[in-house]
Amino acid sequence: MRPYREYWSDPGMMTPPTLRPDEAMKLEDLLENIDDLVILATTDGKILYVNRAWREKLGYSQEEVHKINAHDVLHPMQHRLVAVNEAKLMAGETLRDVQRTFVAKNGNEFFVEGFLNYRFGKDGKPEYVRAVFRDITERKKAEEMKNELIAMATHELRSPLTSIIGSIELAKRHPDTADKMLEMALRNSQFMLDLINDYLSIEKLTSGGTPLNLEPLDLSALVEGTLETGRGLGAKNQVRLELGAVLDGAKVSGDPDRLRQVLTNLLSNAVKFSPENDVVTASISRKEGFLRVSVADHGPGIPENFRGKIFGRFEQAEGHKKGGSGLGLAISKAIVERHNGRIGFETGNGTTFFFELPELAS
Ligand code: ADP
């Protein structure tokens, strides 16, 4: 550890601490070993002290710290904010929950929140600013994602709800249409419920709230079983579900309910987009330590400008909406990735969606 003297690098600037050297050592030890970013700097930005967390987060060595200005790590957009805060600090206020964007030496940006105040000398002039910041990048990202989801979900729920109200009003005014209108209201209510369930499901999956019940699974048995239960779904659209090539006995470590959910979603999309009287084929293949489950259809394919967005939340291709929530593939992706797997598709004449999971050694 550096001796205590060195760390008050500019003793002329401030009143020396009234601590004994061994107490100061402990204090420095504390500052050097916390996660918060601590900085003391003159009001024009000359750095007097920064702790280890600050140096590591911002990517500057102990030597480099003295060659830069404290304002250099602030995002350029924030310089105006500094001027606004200056007046309050000069009046002796402590600023709390101040949010800033810092830019590290390598250009990485991150958000911090913290407190700032000035230390004033006997002459009433500010000697230096004390600041402690905490990295809130992850929290901020989670908040943004949540807000985005809420905005999207409320937007998506508006149209079925408007339609339900419209149906009920019509049924009231024209009792002869009541049956048809209530039928429509029921369909839209079911749609809203599905949407909310999907929304909750993805929320839980991505926040880690849904534990996976992993067990060794015979993938062929899982695919066959899911096809069996999915047959009704195909029959309604006169689409046949067929089992293609499988690998008997090939195993993965997986949560059977969740993996069935992924496969059912891929099958139901394939059926929805298949021409009538067509065939959808599910098969299994092996590739570089992974087992791939594929679902192939002969539908219209995925429009080029939609391919990059297809696994996003609430995404549906223009002109290719068939009453879903736009969350099915996002949920499938979350499930597959929780299994350390990957999901993708090939498209042209028809589409083949697939997911790959690490094969368990037998
Ligand atoms: P949805 O609930 O709308 O089906 P998904 O996330 O499962 O939501 O699918 C998103 C969109 O991807 C669909 O609305 C559709 O535009 C497109 N899509 C998915 N599967 C297929 C497919 N097999 N063929 C063509 N388009 C598809």
mmCIF file of C-alpha atoms and ligand atoms in Angstrom:
data_model
loop_
_atom_site.group_PDB
_atom_site.id
_atom_site.type_symbol
_atom_site.label_atom_id
_atom_site.label_comp_id
_atom_site.label_asym_id
_atom_site.label_seq_id
_atom_site.Cartn_x
_atom_site.Cartn_y
_atom_site.Cartn_z
ATOM 1 C CA MET A 1 0.000 0.000 0.000
ATOM 2 C CA ARG A 2 1.152 3.522 -0.718
ATOM 3 C CA PRO A 3 2.146 5.575 2.347
ATOM 4 C CA TYR A 4 -0.503 7.924 3.556
ATOM 5 C CA ARG A 5 1.439 11.050 2.686
ATOM 6 C CA GLU A 6 1.486 10.337 -1.002
ATOM 7 C CA TYR A 7 -2.216 10.065 -1.317
ATOM 8 C CA TRP A 8 -2.850 13.621 -0.161
ATOM 9 C CA SER A 9 -0.967 14.498 -3.307
ATOM 10 C CA ASP A 10 -1.412 18.210 -2.980
ATOM 11 C CA PRO A 11 -1.131 19.002 0.733
ATOM 12 C CA GLY A 12 -1.088 22.719 0.119
ATOM 13 C CA MET A 13 -4.651 22.518 -1.143
ATOM 14 C CA MET A 14 -6.357 21.405 1.985
ATOM 15 C CA THR A 15 -6.270 21.105 5.702
ATOM 16 C CA PRO A 16 -4.248 17.991 6.533
ATOM 17 C CA PRO A 17 -6.369 15.240 8.030
ATOM 18 C CA THR A 18 -6.442 15.002 11.766
ATOM 19 C CA LEU A 19 -6.057 11.233 11.692
ATOM 20 C CA ARG A 20 -3.063 9.324 12.973
ATOM 21 C CA PRO A 21 -1.112 7.734 10.113
ATOM 22 C CA ASP A 22 -2.314 4.207 10.989
ATOM 23 C CA GLU A 23 -5.923 5.389 10.983
ATOM 24 C CA ALA A 24 -5.380 7.078 7.641
ATOM 25 C CA MET A 25 -3.940 3.823 6.299
ATOM 26 C CA LYS A 26 -7.077 1.970 7.316
ATOM 27 C CA LEU A 27 -9.230 4.641 5.783
ATOM 28 C CA GLU A 28 -7.346 4.386 2.523
ATOM 29 C CA ASP A 29 -7.605 0.602 2.728
ATOM 30 C CA LEU A 30 -11.369 1.004 3.010
ATOM 31 C CA LEU A 31 -11.602 3.429 0.096
ATOM 32 C CA GLU A 32 -9.410 1.244 -2.088
ATOM 33 C CA ASN A 33 -11.571 -1.805 -1.438
ATOM 34 C CA ILE A 34 -15.116 -0.631 -2.028
ATOM 35 C CA ASP A 35 -17.080 -0.848 -5.269
ATOM 36 C CA ASP A 36 -18.147 2.802 -5.307
ATOM 37 C CA LEU A 37 -16.140 5.303 -7.321
ATOM 38 C CA VAL A 38 -14.575 7.918 -5.053
ATOM 39 C CA ILE A 39 -12.963 11.108 -6.286
ATOM 40 C CA LEU A 40 -11.546 14.290 -4.771
ATOM 41 C CA ALA A 41 -10.799 16.987 -7.329
ATOM 42 C CA THR A 42 -10.292 20.720 -7.402
ATOM 43 C CA THR A 43 -13.213 22.745 -8.742
ATOM 44 C CA ASP A 44 -11.431 23.097 -12.068
ATOM 45 C CA GLY A 45 -11.018 19.334 -12.328
ATOM 46 C CA LYS A 46 -7.482 18.630 -11.140
ATOM 47 C CA ILE A 47 -7.641 15.168 -9.651
ATOM 48 C CA LEU A 48 -6.376 14.916 -6.084
ATOM 49 C CA TYR A 49 -7.418 11.371 -5.316
ATOM 50 C CA VAL A 50 -9.355 8.610 -6.971
ATOM 51 C CA ASN A 51 -9.853 5.154 -5.494
ATOM 52 C CA ARG A 52 -9.184 1.806 -7.120
ATOM 53 C CA ALA A 53 -12.798 1.310 -8.260
ATOM 54 C CA TRP A 54 -12.671 4.651 -10.081
ATOM 55 C CA ARG A 55 -9.348 3.851 -11.771
ATOM 56 C CA GLU A 56 -10.423 0.358 -12.786
ATOM 57 C CA LYS A 57 -13.857 1.361 -14.086
ATOM 58 C CA LEU A 58 -12.475 4.246 -16.086
ATOM 59 C CA GLY A 59 -9.351 2.400 -17.176
ATOM 60 C CA TYR A 60 -6.641 4.801 -15.981
ATOM 61 C CA SER A 61 -3.502 3.833 -14.078
ATOM 62 C CA GLN A 62 -2.394 5.675 -10.978
ATOM 63 C CA GLU A 63 0.142 7.667 -13.071
ATOM 64 C CA GLU A 64 -2.340 8.528 -15.829
ATOM 65 C CA VAL A 65 -4.873 9.859 -13.348
ATOM 66 C CA HIS A 66 -2.703 12.873 -12.673
ATOM 67 C CA LYS A 67 -2.398 13.714 -16.366
ATOM 68 C CA ILE A 68 -6.146 13.984 -17.010
ATOM 69 C CA ASN A 69 -8.866 16.338 -15.856
ATOM 70 C CA ALA A 70 -11.803 15.013 -13.842
ATOM 71 C CA HIS A 71 -14.150 16.506 -16.433
ATOM 72 C CA ASP A 72 -12.512 14.423 -19.187
ATOM 73 C CA VAL A 73 -14.422 11.330 -18.044
ATOM 74 C CA LEU A 74 -17.785 13.064 -18.280
ATOM 75 C CA HIS A 75 -19.856 12.510 -21.375
ATOM 76 C CA PRO A 76 -19.659 15.746 -23.446
ATOM 77 C CA MET A 77 -23.458 16.072 -23.214
ATOM 78 C CA GLN A 78 -23.098 16.548 -19.464
ATOM 79 C CA HIS A 79 -20.849 19.574 -19.309
ATOM 80 C CA ARG A 80 -23.851 21.891 -19.224
ATOM 81 C CA LEU A 81 -25.218 19.986 -16.226
ATOM 82 C CA VAL A 82 -21.968 20.563 -14.380
ATOM 83 C CA ALA A 83 -22.368 24.323 -14.789
ATOM 84 C CA VAL A 84 -25.945 24.183 -13.437
ATOM 85 C CA ASN A 85 -24.844 22.189 -10.409
ATOM 86 C CA GLU A 86 -21.901 24.460 -9.757
ATOM 87 C CA ALA A 87 -24.143 27.222 -8.356
ATOM 88 C CA LYS A 88 -25.754 24.846 -5.865
ATOM 89 C CA LEU A 89 -22.419 23.428 -4.796
ATOM 90 C CA MET A 90 -21.044 26.936 -4.308
ATOM 91 C CA ALA A 91 -23.990 27.626 -1.996
ATOM 92 C CA GLY A 92 -22.810 24.727 0.150
ATOM 93 C CA GLU A 93 -25.500 22.244 -0.936
ATOM 94 C CA THR A 94 -24.882 18.523 -1.135
ATOM 95 C CA LEU A 95 -26.203 17.092 -4.379
ATOM 96 C CA ARG A 96 -27.664 13.621 -3.984
ATOM 97 C CA ASP A 97 -28.753 11.039 -6.558
ATOM 98 C CA VAL A 98 -26.872 12.936 -9.239
ATOM 99 C CA GLN A 99 -26.815 10.869 -12.410
ATOM 100 C CA ARG A 100 -23.936 11.102 -14.834
ATOM 101 C CA THR A 101 -22.673 9.283 -17.883
ATOM 102 C CA PHE A 102 -18.974 8.487 -17.621
ATOM 103 C CA VAL A 103 -16.781 7.599 -20.572
ATOM 104 C CA ALA A 104 -13.898 5.237 -19.834
ATOM 105 C CA LYS A 105 -10.501 5.550 -21.505
ATOM 106 C CA ASN A 106 -11.486 2.831 -24.026
ATOM 107 C CA GLY A 107 -14.668 4.727 -24.967
ATOM 108 C CA ASN A 108 -17.084 2.524 -22.984
ATOM 109 C CA GLU A 109 -19.954 4.504 -21.523
ATOM 110 C CA PHE A 110 -21.626 3.758 -18.226
ATOM 111 C CA PHE A 111 -24.153 5.380 -15.934
ATOM 112 C CA VAL A 112 -23.415 6.374 -12.387
ATOM 113 C CA GLU A 113 -25.397 7.879 -9.573
ATOM 114 C CA GLY A 114 -23.954 9.552 -6.542
ATOM 115 C CA PHE A 115 -23.383 12.478 -4.303
ATOM 116 C CA LEU A 116 -21.222 15.597 -4.566
ATOM 117 C CA ASN A 117 -20.313 18.449 -2.290
ATOM 118 C CA TYR A 118 -17.601 21.035 -1.859
ATOM 119 C CA ARG A 119 -15.141 21.424 0.914
ATOM 120 C CA PHE A 120 -14.653 25.086 1.713
ATOM 121 C CA GLY A 121 -11.492 26.646 3.139
ATOM 122 C CA LYS A 122 -11.263 29.169 5.980
ATOM 123 C CA ASP A 123 -11.410 31.951 3.385
ATOM 124 C CA GLY A 124 -14.817 30.635 2.254
ATOM 125 C CA LYS A 125 -13.454 29.515 -1.113
ATOM 126 C CA PRO A 126 -14.072 25.955 -2.312
ATOM 127 C CA GLU A 127 -10.976 23.814 -1.913
ATOM 128 C CA TYR A 128 -12.112 20.647 -3.559
ATOM 129 C CA VAL A 129 -15.117 18.614 -4.496
ATOM 130 C CA ARG A 130 -15.889 15.289 -2.852
ATOM 131 C CA ALA A 131 -17.815 12.824 -4.937
ATOM 132 C CA VAL A 132 -18.892 9.201 -4.586
ATOM 133 C CA PHE A 133 -20.583 7.445 -7.481
ATOM 134 C CA ARG A 134 -22.107 4.019 -7.953
ATOM 135 C CA ASP A 135 -22.315 2.216 -11.286
ATOM 136 C CA ILE A 136 -26.029 1.869 -12.099
ATOM 137 C CA THR A 137 -25.671 0.757 -15.739
ATOM 138 C CA GLU A 138 -27.318 -2.633 -15.131
ATOM 139 C CA ARG A 139 -30.171 -1.126 -13.114
ATOM 140 C CA LYS A 140 -30.724 1.507 -15.777
ATOM 141 C CA LYS A 141 -30.793 -1.107 -18.542
ATOM 142 C CA ALA A 142 -33.308 -3.213 -16.606
ATOM 143 C CA GLU A 143 -35.484 -0.119 -16.021
ATOM 144 C CA GLU A 144 -35.381 0.822 -19.692
ATOM 145 C CA MET A 145 -36.305 -2.712 -20.716
ATOM 146 C CA LYS A 146 -39.190 -2.761 -18.276
ATOM 147 C CA ASN A 147 -40.491 0.615 -19.459
ATOM 148 C CA GLU A 148 -40.222 -0.478 -23.063
ATOM 149 C CA LEU A 149 -42.103 -3.693 -22.302
ATOM 150 C CA ILE A 150 -44.840 -1.882 -20.403
ATOM 151 C CA ALA A 151 -45.234 0.653 -23.223
ATOM 152 C CA MET A 152 -45.401 -2.130 -25.817
ATOM 153 C CA ALA A 153 -47.738 -4.316 -23.764
ATOM 154 C CA THR A 154 -50.217 -1.523 -23.090
ATOM 155 C CA HIS A 155 -50.108 -0.584 -26.758
ATOM 156 C CA GLU A 156 -50.749 -4.189 -27.799
ATOM 157 C CA LEU A 157 -53.605 -4.574 -25.318
ATOM 158 C CA ARG A 158 -55.408 -1.463 -26.522
ATOM 159 C CA SER A 159 -56.702 -2.778 -29.818
ATOM 160 C CA PRO A 160 -58.300 -6.029 -28.561
ATOM 161 C CA LEU A 161 -59.807 -4.111 -25.645
ATOM 162 C CA THR A 162 -61.214 -1.430 -27.954
ATOM 163 C CA SER A 163 -62.655 -4.184 -30.085
ATOM 164 C CA ILE A 164 -64.235 -5.916 -27.023
ATOM 165 C CA ILE A 165 -65.906 -2.658 -25.972
ATOM 166 C CA GLY A 166 -67.116 -2.127 -29.552
ATOM 167 C CA SER A 167 -68.596 -5.656 -29.710
ATOM 168 C CA ILE A 168 -70.406 -5.279 -26.396
ATOM 169 C CA GLU A 169 -71.825 -1.890 -27.408
ATOM 170 C CA LEU A 170 -73.074 -3.332 -30.682
ATOM 171 C CA ALA A 171 -74.599 -6.342 -28.936
ATOM 172 C CA LYS A 172 -76.422 -3.947 -26.592
ATOM 173 C CA ARG A 173 -77.765 -1.772 -29.371
ATOM 174 C CA HIS A 174 -78.629 -4.618 -31.765
ATOM 175 C CA PRO A 175 -79.622 -7.649 -29.699
ATOM 176 C CA ASP A 176 -80.058 -9.698 -32.894
ATOM 177 C CA THR A 177 -76.259 -9.573 -33.408
ATOM 178 C CA ALA A 178 -75.506 -10.382 -29.742
ATOM 179 C CA ASP A 179 -74.346 -13.965 -30.354
ATOM 180 C CA LYS A 180 -71.860 -12.983 -33.011
ATOM 181 C CA MET A 181 -70.635 -9.950 -31.114
ATOM 182 C CA LEU A 182 -70.134 -11.851 -27.860
ATOM 183 C CA GLU A 183 -68.275 -14.538 -29.757
ATOM 184 C CA MET A 184 -65.954 -11.845 -31.064
ATOM 185 C CA ALA A 185 -65.570 -10.281 -27.608
ATOM 186 C CA LEU A 186 -64.703 -13.707 -26.204
ATOM 187 C CA ARG A 187 -62.058 -14.268 -28.879
ATOM 188 C CA ASN A 188 -60.487 -10.912 -28.185
ATOM 189 C CA SER A 189 -60.578 -11.507 -24.418
ATOM 190 C CA GLN A 190 -58.793 -14.819 -24.916
ATOM 191 C CA PHE A 191 -56.249 -13.056 -27.097
ATOM 192 C CA MET A 192 -55.635 -10.486 -24.361
ATOM 193 C CA LEU A 193 -55.194 -13.225 -21.785
ATOM 194 C CA ASP A 194 -52.706 -15.066 -24.023
ATOM 195 C CA LEU A 195 -50.817 -11.833 -24.511
ATOM 196 C CA ILE A 196 -50.609 -11.183 -20.782
ATOM 197 C CA ASN A 197 -49.494 -14.758 -20.105
ATOM 198 C CA ASP A 198 -46.807 -14.479 -22.780
ATOM 199 C CA TYR A 199 -45.733 -11.161 -21.364
ATOM 200 C CA LEU A 200 -45.411 -12.589 -17.842
ATOM 201 C CA SER A 201 -43.657 -15.643 -19.155
ATOM 202 C CA ILE A 202 -40.924 -13.671 -20.948
ATOM 203 C CA GLU A 203 -40.542 -11.308 -18.032
ATOM 204 C CA LYS A 204 -39.915 -14.231 -15.683
ATOM 205 C CA LEU A 205 -37.654 -16.067 -18.106
ATOM 206 C CA THR A 206 -35.379 -13.138 -18.837
ATOM 207 C CA SER A 207 -35.174 -11.983 -15.228
ATOM 208 C CA GLY A 208 -34.171 -15.501 -14.184
ATOM 209 C CA GLY A 209 -37.389 -15.890 -12.187
ATOM 210 C CA THR A 210 -38.344 -19.209 -13.790
ATOM 211 C CA PRO A 211 -36.103 -22.005 -12.530
ATOM 212 C CA LEU A 212 -35.444 -24.705 -15.108
ATOM 213 C CA ASN A 213 -36.106 -28.283 -14.074
ATOM 214 C CA LEU A 214 -33.237 -29.846 -15.941
ATOM 215 C CA GLU A 215 -33.111 -33.603 -16.542
ATOM 216 C CA PRO A 216 -31.518 -35.897 -19.118
ATOM 217 C CA LEU A 217 -33.997 -35.999 -21.990
ATOM 218 C CA ASP A 218 -34.355 -38.288 -24.954
ATOM 219 C CA LEU A 219 -34.857 -35.620 -27.613
ATOM 220 C CA SER A 220 -36.519 -37.934 -30.156
ATOM 221 C CA ALA A 221 -39.121 -38.984 -27.582
ATOM 222 C CA LEU A 222 -39.772 -35.350 -26.730
ATOM 223 C CA VAL A 223 -40.224 -34.384 -30.403
ATOM 224 C CA GLU A 224 -42.496 -37.363 -31.109
ATOM 225 C CA GLY A 225 -44.612 -36.651 -28.029
ATOM 226 C CA THR A 226 -44.977 -32.962 -28.895
ATOM 227 C CA LEU A 227 -45.936 -33.802 -32.478
ATOM 228 C CA GLU A 228 -48.586 -36.193 -31.186
ATOM 229 C CA THR A 229 -50.229 -33.528 -29.025
ATOM 230 C CA GLY A 230 -49.811 -30.918 -31.778
ATOM 231 C CA ARG A 231 -51.654 -32.953 -34.399
ATOM 232 C CA GLY A 232 -55.010 -31.330 -33.519
ATOM 233 C CA LEU A 233 -53.492 -27.936 -34.141
ATOM 234 C CA GLY A 234 -52.457 -28.992 -37.635
ATOM 235 C CA ALA A 235 -55.730 -30.718 -38.461
ATOM 236 C CA LYS A 236 -57.664 -27.514 -37.924
ATOM 237 C CA ASN A 237 -55.710 -25.911 -40.750
ATOM 238 C CA GLN A 238 -55.600 -29.110 -42.774
ATOM 239 C CA VAL A 239 -51.852 -29.187 -42.315
ATOM 240 C CA ARG A 240 -50.186 -32.519 -41.557
ATOM 241 C CA LEU A 241 -47.435 -32.735 -38.933
ATOM 242 C CA GLU A 242 -44.813 -35.316 -39.834
ATOM 243 C CA LEU A 243 -41.795 -36.777 -38.114
ATOM 244 C CA GLY A 244 -38.663 -36.675 -40.285
ATOM 245 C CA ALA A 245 -35.251 -38.140 -39.457
ATOM 246 C CA VAL A 246 -34.547 -38.582 -35.740
ATOM 247 C CA LEU A 247 -31.565 -39.794 -33.712
ATOM 248 C CA ASP A 248 -32.766 -42.503 -31.366
ATOM 249 C CA GLY A 249 -31.351 -42.248 -27.875
ATOM 250 C CA ALA A 250 -29.649 -38.853 -28.390
ATOM 251 C CA LYS A 251 -29.917 -36.897 -25.141
ATOM 252 C CA VAL A 252 -29.783 -33.333 -23.904
ATOM 253 C CA SER A 253 -30.066 -31.804 -20.462
ATOM 254 C CA GLY A 254 -33.344 -29.921 -20.554
ATOM 255 C CA ASP A 255 -36.591 -28.879 -18.934
ATOM 256 C CA PRO A 256 -39.170 -30.985 -20.797
ATOM 257 C CA ASP A 257 -42.083 -28.553 -20.301
ATOM 258 C CA ARG A 258 -40.085 -25.570 -21.503
ATOM 259 C CA LEU A 259 -38.627 -27.396 -24.509
ATOM 260 C CA ARG A 260 -42.103 -28.635 -25.482
ATOM 261 C CA GLN A 261 -43.218 -24.993 -25.288
ATOM 262 C CA VAL A 262 -40.470 -23.998 -27.768
ATOM 263 C CA LEU A 263 -41.285 -26.817 -30.169
ATOM 264 C CA THR A 264 -45.038 -26.191 -29.945
ATOM 265 C CA ASN A 265 -44.444 -22.544 -30.762
ATOM 266 C CA LEU A 266 -42.328 -23.401 -33.814
ATOM 267 C CA LEU A 267 -44.889 -25.977 -34.954
ATOM 268 C CA SER A 268 -47.821 -23.616 -34.493
ATOM 269 C CA ASN A 269 -46.045 -20.857 -36.447
ATOM 270 C CA ALA A 270 -45.218 -23.334 -39.218
ATOM 271 C CA VAL A 271 -48.850 -24.489 -39.365
ATOM 272 C CA LYS A 272 -50.172 -20.911 -39.330
ATOM 273 C CA PHE A 273 -48.018 -19.949 -42.279
ATOM 274 C CA SER A 274 -48.415 -23.195 -44.270
ATOM 275 C CA PRO A 275 -50.586 -23.406 -47.372
ATOM 276 C CA GLU A 276 -53.661 -25.590 -46.864
ATOM 277 C CA ASN A 277 -53.209 -29.356 -47.240
ATOM 278 C CA ASP A 278 -49.484 -29.020 -46.738
ATOM 279 C CA VAL A 279 -46.968 -30.824 -44.540
ATOM 280 C CA VAL A 280 -44.807 -29.553 -41.687
ATOM 281 C CA THR A 281 -41.838 -31.752 -40.804
ATOM 282 C CA ALA A 282 -39.990 -31.940 -37.484
ATOM 283 C CA SER A 283 -36.602 -33.666 -37.428
ATOM 284 C CA ILE A 284 -33.410 -34.042 -35.409
ATOM 285 C CA SER A 285 -29.815 -33.879 -36.575
ATOM 286 C CA ARG A 286 -26.380 -33.702 -34.967
ATOM 287 C CA LYS A 287 -23.831 -30.947 -35.480
ATOM 288 C CA GLU A 288 -20.537 -30.354 -33.685
ATOM 289 C CA GLY A 289 -21.611 -31.473 -30.238
ATOM 290 C CA PHE A 290 -25.098 -30.008 -30.596
ATOM 291 C CA LEU A 291 -28.409 -31.661 -31.366
ATOM 292 C CA ARG A 292 -30.581 -29.657 -33.738
ATOM 293 C CA VAL A 293 -34.373 -29.849 -33.775
ATOM 294 C CA SER A 294 -35.772 -28.466 -37.043
ATOM 295 C CA VAL A 295 -39.322 -27.561 -38.058
ATOM 296 C CA ALA A 296 -39.745 -27.079 -41.803
ATOM 297 C CA ASP A 297 -42.710 -25.542 -43.626
ATOM 298 C CA HIS A 298 -43.478 -24.508 -47.213
ATOM 299 C CA GLY A 299 -44.981 -21.151 -46.286
ATOM 300 C CA PRO A 300 -44.158 -17.684 -47.646
ATOM 301 C CA GLY A 301 -40.747 -17.445 -45.915
ATOM 302 C CA ILE A 302 -39.533 -14.568 -43.775
ATOM 303 C CA PRO A 303 -39.404 -11.179 -45.530
ATOM 304 C CA GLU A 304 -35.823 -9.955 -45.856
ATOM 305 C CA ASN A 305 -36.336 -6.724 -43.893
ATOM 306 C CA PHE A 306 -37.846 -8.684 -40.989
ATOM 307 C CA ARG A 307 -35.144 -11.319 -40.558
ATOM 308 C CA GLY A 308 -33.022 -9.307 -38.133
ATOM 309 C CA LYS A 309 -35.985 -8.478 -35.894
ATOM 310 C CA ILE A 310 -37.857 -11.757 -35.782
ATOM 311 C CA PHE A 311 -36.677 -12.809 -32.305
ATOM 312 C CA GLY A 312 -37.488 -9.397 -30.802
ATOM 313 C CA ARG A 313 -40.455 -8.791 -28.517
ATOM 314 C CA PHE A 314 -43.810 -7.980 -30.105
ATOM 315 C CA GLU A 315 -42.273 -8.234 -33.578
ATOM 316 C CA GLN A 316 -44.536 -9.350 -36.401
ATOM 317 C CA ALA A 317 -43.823 -8.948 -40.119
ATOM 318 C CA GLU A 318 -46.092 -6.505 -41.951
ATOM 319 C CA GLY A 319 -48.645 -8.481 -43.917
ATOM 320 C CA HIS A 320 -47.601 -11.660 -42.041
ATOM 321 C CA LYS A 321 -49.667 -11.247 -38.903
ATOM 322 C CA LYS A 322 -51.783 -14.223 -38.012
ATOM 323 C CA GLY A 323 -53.257 -13.275 -34.688
ATOM 324 C CA GLY A 324 -50.258 -14.077 -32.452
ATOM 325 C CA SER A 325 -48.670 -11.847 -29.856
ATOM 326 C CA GLY A 326 -45.306 -11.448 -31.529
ATOM 327 C CA LEU A 327 -43.767 -12.826 -28.335
ATOM 328 C CA GLY A 328 -43.612 -16.532 -29.205
ATOM 329 C CA LEU A 329 -40.160 -16.486 -30.779
ATOM 330 C CA ALA A 330 -38.783 -14.111 -28.144
ATOM 331 C CA ILE A 331 -39.937 -16.570 -25.457
ATOM 332 C CA SER A 332 -38.489 -19.501 -27.409
ATOM 333 C CA LYS A 333 -35.156 -17.724 -27.729
ATOM 334 C CA ALA A 334 -35.080 -16.967 -23.996
ATOM 335 C CA ILE A 335 -35.822 -20.621 -23.163
ATOM 336 C CA VAL A 336 -33.235 -22.029 -25.585
ATOM 337 C CA GLU A 337 -30.567 -19.619 -24.366
ATOM 338 C CA ARG A 338 -31.296 -20.540 -20.746
ATOM 339 C CA HIS A 339 -30.403 -24.089 -21.880
ATOM 340 C CA ASN A 340 -27.066 -22.837 -23.301
ATOM 341 C CA GLY A 341 -28.436 -23.435 -26.756
ATOM 342 C CA ARG A 342 -29.141 -21.296 -29.814
ATOM 343 C CA ILE A 343 -32.079 -20.728 -32.085
ATOM 344 C CA GLY A 344 -32.175 -19.715 -35.762
ATOM 345 C CA PHE A 345 -33.865 -20.221 -39.104
ATOM 346 C CA GLU A 346 -33.243 -20.719 -42.788
ATOM 347 C CA THR A 347 -35.676 -19.228 -45.210
ATOM 348 C CA GLY A 348 -36.320 -19.105 -48.932
ATOM 349 C CA ASN A 349 -39.012 -21.312 -50.350
ATOM 350 C CA GLY A 350 -40.606 -21.985 -47.006
ATOM 351 C CA THR A 351 -38.911 -21.666 -43.662
ATOM 352 C CA THR A 352 -37.030 -24.009 -41.362
ATOM 353 C CA PHE A 353 -36.780 -22.877 -37.760
ATOM 354 C CA PHE A 354 -34.359 -24.798 -35.578
ATOM 355 C CA PHE A 355 -32.898 -24.833 -32.119
ATOM 356 C CA GLU A 356 -29.683 -26.495 -31.014
ATOM 357 C CA LEU A 357 -28.824 -27.817 -27.564
ATOM 358 C CA PRO A 358 -25.535 -29.266 -26.298
ATOM 359 C CA GLU A 359 -25.654 -33.080 -26.621
ATOM 360 C CA LEU A 360 -25.270 -35.055 -23.394
ATOM 361 C CA ALA A 361 -22.591 -37.725 -23.575
ATOM 362 C CA SER A 362 -24.304 -41.103 -23.186
HETATM 363 P P1 ADP B 1 -46.564 -14.706 -33.190
HETATM 364 O O1 ADP B 1 -47.228 -14.937 -31.877
HETATM 365 O O2 ADP B 1 -46.997 -13.446 -33.873
HETATM 366 O O3 ADP B 1 -46.532 -15.902 -34.044
HETATM 367 P P2 ADP B 1 -43.755 -15.127 -33.031
HETATM 368 O O4 ADP B 1 -42.706 -14.429 -32.231
HETATM 369 O O5 ADP B 1 -43.904 -16.598 -32.836
HETATM 370 O O6 ADP B 1 -45.100 -14.366 -32.730
HETATM 371 O O7 ADP B 1 -43.510 -14.822 -34.563
HETATM 372 C C1 ADP B 1 -43.244 -13.491 -34.951
HETATM 373 C C2 ADP B 1 -43.493 -13.280 -36.410
HETATM 374 O O8 ADP B 1 -42.535 -14.027 -37.181
HETATM 375 C C3 ADP B 1 -44.843 -13.763 -36.926
HETATM 376 O O9 ADP B 1 -45.867 -12.833 -36.672
HETATM 377 C C4 ADP B 1 -44.521 -13.884 -38.410
HETATM 378 O O10 ADP B 1 -44.526 -12.595 -39.038
HETATM 379 C C5 ADP B 1 -43.073 -14.412 -38.418
HETATM 380 N N1 ADP B 1 -43.015 -15.888 -38.515
HETATM 381 C C6 ADP B 1 -42.798 -16.769 -37.515
HETATM 382 N N2 ADP B 1 -42.740 -18.050 -37.955
HETATM 383 C C7 ADP B 1 -42.938 -17.984 -39.282
HETATM 384 C C8 ADP B 1 -42.988 -18.984 -40.332
HETATM 385 N N3 ADP B 1 -42.835 -20.291 -40.075
HETATM 386 N N4 ADP B 1 -43.205 -18.540 -41.595
HETATM 387 C C9 ADP B 1 -43.355 -17.218 -41.859
HETATM 388 N N5 ADP B 1 -43.323 -16.236 -40.923
HETATM 389 C C10 ADP B 1 -43.107 -16.608 -39.653
#
